[in-house]
Amino acid sequence: MKNFALILGLVLAASFSHAQSGQFQVPNVKVKDLKGNWINTSHFDNDGKPMIINFWATWCMPCKRELNNIAEVYPDWVDETGVKLIAISIDDARSESRVIPYVNGADWDYEVYIDSNADFKRAMNVNNVPHTFLVDASGNVVWQHNNYAPGDEDKLYKEIKALVGMR
């Protein structure tokens, strides 16, 4: 019983510390690319430039609206800041087959991965989608936002510009 209380205390302390710091590293979890290859999320990289990690699903209208609105300005964002967007589908085995046709139809320039077992979602404490994380050059999550309302992409871009030292 003492061991259980000790472990529970350590877990709560770690959770509190994580919530207080606001920053944490991208966890070490495997997701599938669109060709079915397993990729370790700790290997996500953008050559020292920021990354956006966005959790979405084919059944989530706000998710698709957000990613489609960002797609309209994404080439400018890449040119100006060097940012890379990584879209993580949380579609499960029942809806996973809809991801590739949707991505191809949307003509996104994003890297897209599938987290059908929800390991990455759980590791990033994503409770609902869309959920967007901004990651700095060292792999630290420095900002996050969930849900979507028109104009949220402007707030995200403001955070990206601040991260790369632009005003």
mmCIF file of C-alpha atoms in Angstrom:
data_model
loop_
_atom_site.group_PDB
_atom_site.id
_atom_site.type_symbol
_atom_site.label_atom_id
_atom_site.label_comp_id
_atom_site.label_asym_id
_atom_site.label_seq_id
_atom_site.Cartn_x
_atom_site.Cartn_y
_atom_site.Cartn_z
ATOM 1 C CA MET A 1 0.000 0.000 0.000
ATOM 2 C CA LYS A 2 2.900 2.367 0.813
ATOM 3 C CA ASN A 3 4.413 1.653 -2.612
ATOM 4 C CA PHE A 4 1.112 2.445 -4.311
ATOM 5 C CA ALA A 5 0.842 5.750 -2.421
ATOM 6 C CA LEU A 6 4.446 6.604 -3.285
ATOM 7 C CA ILE A 7 3.917 5.852 -6.989
ATOM 8 C CA LEU A 8 0.653 7.806 -7.021
ATOM 9 C CA GLY A 9 2.412 10.759 -5.389
ATOM 10 C CA LEU A 10 5.227 10.672 -7.943
ATOM 11 C CA VAL A 11 2.764 10.510 -10.833
ATOM 12 C CA LEU A 12 0.771 13.437 -9.457
ATOM 13 C CA ALA A 13 3.934 15.454 -8.876
ATOM 14 C CA ALA A 14 5.120 14.753 -12.419
ATOM 15 C CA SER A 15 1.710 15.726 -13.823
ATOM 16 C CA PHE A 16 1.664 18.923 -11.798
ATOM 17 C CA SER A 17 5.189 19.756 -12.875
ATOM 18 C CA HIS A 18 4.272 19.116 -16.520
ATOM 19 C CA ALA A 19 1.204 21.365 -16.295
ATOM 20 C CA GLN A 20 3.098 24.110 -14.510
ATOM 21 C CA SER A 21 6.057 24.248 -16.867
ATOM 22 C CA GLY A 22 3.913 24.535 -19.976
ATOM 23 C CA GLN A 23 6.770 23.075 -21.988
ATOM 24 C CA PHE A 24 7.500 19.450 -22.650
ATOM 25 C CA GLN A 25 9.301 17.402 -25.268
ATOM 26 C CA VAL A 26 7.538 15.620 -28.092
ATOM 27 C CA PRO A 27 7.167 12.095 -26.673
ATOM 28 C CA ASN A 28 8.682 8.936 -28.086
ATOM 29 C CA VAL A 29 5.727 7.150 -29.743
ATOM 30 C CA LYS A 30 5.229 5.374 -33.070
ATOM 31 C CA VAL A 31 2.718 6.500 -35.711
ATOM 32 C CA LYS A 32 2.180 5.302 -39.279
ATOM 33 C CA ASP A 33 2.907 7.336 -42.373
ATOM 34 C CA LEU A 34 0.489 7.135 -45.303
ATOM 35 C CA LYS A 35 2.513 4.277 -46.812
ATOM 36 C CA GLY A 36 2.074 2.190 -43.644
ATOM 37 C CA ASN A 37 5.624 2.670 -42.310
ATOM 38 C CA TRP A 38 6.035 3.151 -38.568
ATOM 39 C CA ILE A 39 7.745 6.425 -37.619
ATOM 40 C CA ASN A 40 8.959 7.427 -34.161
ATOM 41 C CA THR A 41 7.524 10.823 -33.229
ATOM 42 C CA SER A 42 10.717 11.767 -31.378
ATOM 43 C CA HIS A 43 12.359 11.833 -34.824
ATOM 44 C CA PHE A 44 10.067 14.587 -36.111
ATOM 45 C CA ASP A 45 12.459 17.274 -37.282
ATOM 46 C CA ASN A 46 12.505 20.492 -39.257
ATOM 47 C CA ASP A 47 16.213 21.373 -39.471
ATOM 48 C CA GLY A 48 16.159 23.694 -36.473
ATOM 49 C CA LYS A 49 12.933 25.451 -37.443
ATOM 50 C CA PRO A 50 9.561 25.323 -35.706
ATOM 51 C CA MET A 51 6.958 22.637 -36.285
ATOM 52 C CA ILE A 52 3.218 22.550 -35.879
ATOM 53 C CA ILE A 53 1.715 19.255 -34.782
ATOM 54 C CA ASN A 54 -2.015 19.185 -35.415
ATOM 55 C CA PHE A 55 -4.293 16.350 -34.290
ATOM 56 C CA TRP A 56 -7.347 15.914 -36.523
ATOM 57 C CA ALA A 57 -9.807 13.309 -37.810
ATOM 58 C CA THR A 58 -11.766 12.803 -41.025
ATOM 59 C CA TRP A 59 -15.044 12.907 -39.065
ATOM 60 C CA CYS A 60 -14.162 16.243 -37.392
ATOM 61 C CA MET A 61 -15.490 19.236 -39.347
ATOM 62 C CA PRO A 62 -13.649 21.910 -37.290
ATOM 63 C CA CYS A 63 -10.409 19.946 -37.803
ATOM 64 C CA LYS A 64 -10.811 19.892 -41.556
ATOM 65 C CA ARG A 65 -11.860 23.540 -41.619
ATOM 66 C CA GLU A 66 -8.755 24.544 -39.636
ATOM 67 C CA LEU A 67 -6.318 22.531 -41.772
ATOM 68 C CA ASN A 68 -7.939 23.699 -45.006
ATOM 69 C CA ASN A 69 -7.749 27.350 -43.887
ATOM 70 C CA ILE A 70 -4.095 26.948 -42.907
ATOM 71 C CA ALA A 71 -3.419 25.270 -46.282
ATOM 72 C CA GLU A 72 -4.370 28.526 -48.015
ATOM 73 C CA VAL A 73 -1.602 30.466 -46.236
ATOM 74 C CA TYR A 74 0.817 27.620 -45.530
ATOM 75 C CA PRO A 75 3.203 28.327 -48.453
ATOM 76 C CA ASP A 76 3.622 31.905 -47.176
ATOM 77 C CA TRP A 77 4.213 30.645 -43.624
ATOM 78 C CA VAL A 78 6.886 28.244 -44.876
ATOM 79 C CA ASP A 79 8.598 30.968 -46.908
ATOM 80 C CA GLU A 80 8.561 33.478 -44.065
ATOM 81 C CA THR A 81 9.286 31.293 -41.029
ATOM 82 C CA GLY A 82 10.386 27.863 -42.275
ATOM 83 C CA VAL A 83 7.641 26.204 -40.221
ATOM 84 C CA LYS A 84 6.523 22.655 -41.034
ATOM 85 C CA LEU A 85 3.057 21.292 -40.264
ATOM 86 C CA ILE A 86 2.629 17.676 -39.260
ATOM 87 C CA ALA A 87 -0.988 16.499 -39.321
ATOM 88 C CA ILE A 88 -1.746 13.527 -37.067
ATOM 89 C CA SER A 89 -4.971 11.733 -37.888
ATOM 90 C CA ILE A 90 -6.573 10.065 -34.899
ATOM 91 C CA ASP A 91 -8.944 8.054 -37.076
ATOM 92 C CA ASP A 92 -9.249 4.539 -35.694
ATOM 93 C CA ALA A 93 -9.340 1.265 -37.638
ATOM 94 C CA ARG A 94 -12.965 1.880 -38.670
ATOM 95 C CA SER A 95 -12.296 5.244 -40.343
ATOM 96 C CA GLU A 96 -8.570 5.044 -41.111
ATOM 97 C CA SER A 97 -9.299 4.119 -44.752
ATOM 98 C CA ARG A 98 -10.787 7.593 -45.270
ATOM 99 C CA VAL A 99 -7.552 9.449 -44.412
ATOM 100 C CA ILE A 100 -5.594 9.024 -47.669
ATOM 101 C CA PRO A 101 -8.520 9.898 -49.988
ATOM 102 C CA TYR A 102 -9.295 12.964 -47.894
ATOM 103 C CA VAL A 103 -5.663 14.148 -47.773
ATOM 104 C CA ASN A 104 -5.249 13.614 -51.518
ATOM 105 C CA GLY A 105 -8.495 15.454 -52.226
ATOM 106 C CA ALA A 106 -7.542 18.355 -49.985
ATOM 107 C CA ASP A 107 -4.115 18.567 -51.670
ATOM 108 C CA TRP A 108 -2.370 19.435 -48.407
ATOM 109 C CA ASP A 109 1.378 20.056 -48.406
ATOM 110 C CA TYR A 110 1.628 18.712 -44.855
ATOM 111 C CA GLU A 111 3.317 15.580 -43.556
ATOM 112 C CA VAL A 112 0.424 13.345 -42.509
ATOM 113 C CA TYR A 113 0.590 10.431 -40.083
ATOM 114 C CA ILE A 114 -2.024 8.124 -38.598
ATOM 115 C CA ASP A 115 -2.251 7.467 -34.860
ATOM 116 C CA SER A 116 -4.937 4.781 -35.076
ATOM 117 C CA ASN A 117 -4.015 3.213 -31.720
ATOM 118 C CA ALA A 118 -4.112 6.686 -30.062
ATOM 119 C CA ASP A 119 -0.713 6.251 -28.360
ATOM 120 C CA PHE A 120 0.577 9.651 -29.541
ATOM 121 C CA LYS A 121 -2.743 11.300 -28.694
ATOM 122 C CA ARG A 122 -2.556 9.958 -25.132
ATOM 123 C CA ALA A 123 1.123 10.874 -24.783
ATOM 124 C CA MET A 124 0.356 14.472 -25.799
ATOM 125 C CA ASN A 125 -2.714 14.653 -23.498
ATOM 126 C CA VAL A 126 -5.087 15.360 -26.382
ATOM 127 C CA ASN A 127 -8.676 15.021 -25.177
ATOM 128 C CA ASN A 128 -10.503 16.408 -28.183
ATOM 129 C CA VAL A 129 -9.682 17.522 -31.714
ATOM 130 C CA PRO A 130 -8.596 19.697 -33.303
ATOM 131 C CA HIS A 131 -5.626 20.164 -31.002
ATOM 132 C CA THR A 132 -2.606 22.096 -32.228
ATOM 133 C CA PHE A 133 0.895 22.214 -30.744
ATOM 134 C CA LEU A 134 3.737 24.550 -31.670
ATOM 135 C CA VAL A 135 7.161 22.935 -31.245
ATOM 136 C CA ASP A 136 10.438 24.868 -31.097
ATOM 137 C CA ALA A 137 13.705 23.934 -32.787
ATOM 138 C CA SER A 138 14.727 21.788 -29.795
ATOM 139 C CA GLY A 139 11.567 19.668 -29.845
ATOM 140 C CA ASN A 140 9.872 21.472 -26.946
ATOM 141 C CA VAL A 141 6.149 22.091 -27.110
ATOM 142 C CA VAL A 142 5.951 25.841 -26.448
ATOM 143 C CA TRP A 143 2.279 26.574 -27.198
ATOM 144 C CA GLN A 144 -0.928 24.652 -27.669
ATOM 145 C CA HIS A 145 -4.521 25.271 -28.559
ATOM 146 C CA ASN A 146 -7.572 23.073 -28.947
ATOM 147 C CA ASN A 147 -10.830 23.503 -30.845
ATOM 148 C CA TYR A 148 -11.085 25.832 -33.792
ATOM 149 C CA ALA A 149 -12.798 29.099 -34.605
ATOM 150 C CA PRO A 150 -12.167 31.154 -37.735
ATOM 151 C CA GLY A 151 -9.164 33.366 -37.096
ATOM 152 C CA ASP A 152 -7.371 30.877 -34.834
ATOM 153 C CA GLU A 153 -4.853 30.368 -37.633
ATOM 154 C CA ASP A 154 -3.906 34.056 -37.258
ATOM 155 C CA LYS A 155 -3.201 33.495 -33.539
ATOM 156 C CA LEU A 156 -1.099 30.460 -34.429
ATOM 157 C CA TYR A 157 0.879 32.417 -37.000
ATOM 158 C CA LYS A 158 1.492 35.184 -34.462
ATOM 159 C CA GLU A 159 2.961 32.552 -32.104
ATOM 160 C CA ILE A 160 5.130 31.128 -34.904
ATOM 161 C CA LYS A 161 6.466 34.566 -35.782
ATOM 162 C CA ALA A 162 7.254 35.283 -32.118
ATOM 163 C CA LEU A 163 9.056 31.934 -31.874
ATOM 164 C CA VAL A 164 11.314 32.735 -34.834
ATOM 165 C CA GLY A 165 11.903 36.314 -33.656
ATOM 166 C CA MET A 166 9.638 38.104 -36.135
ATOM 167 C CA ARG A 167 7.159 40.771 -35.137
#
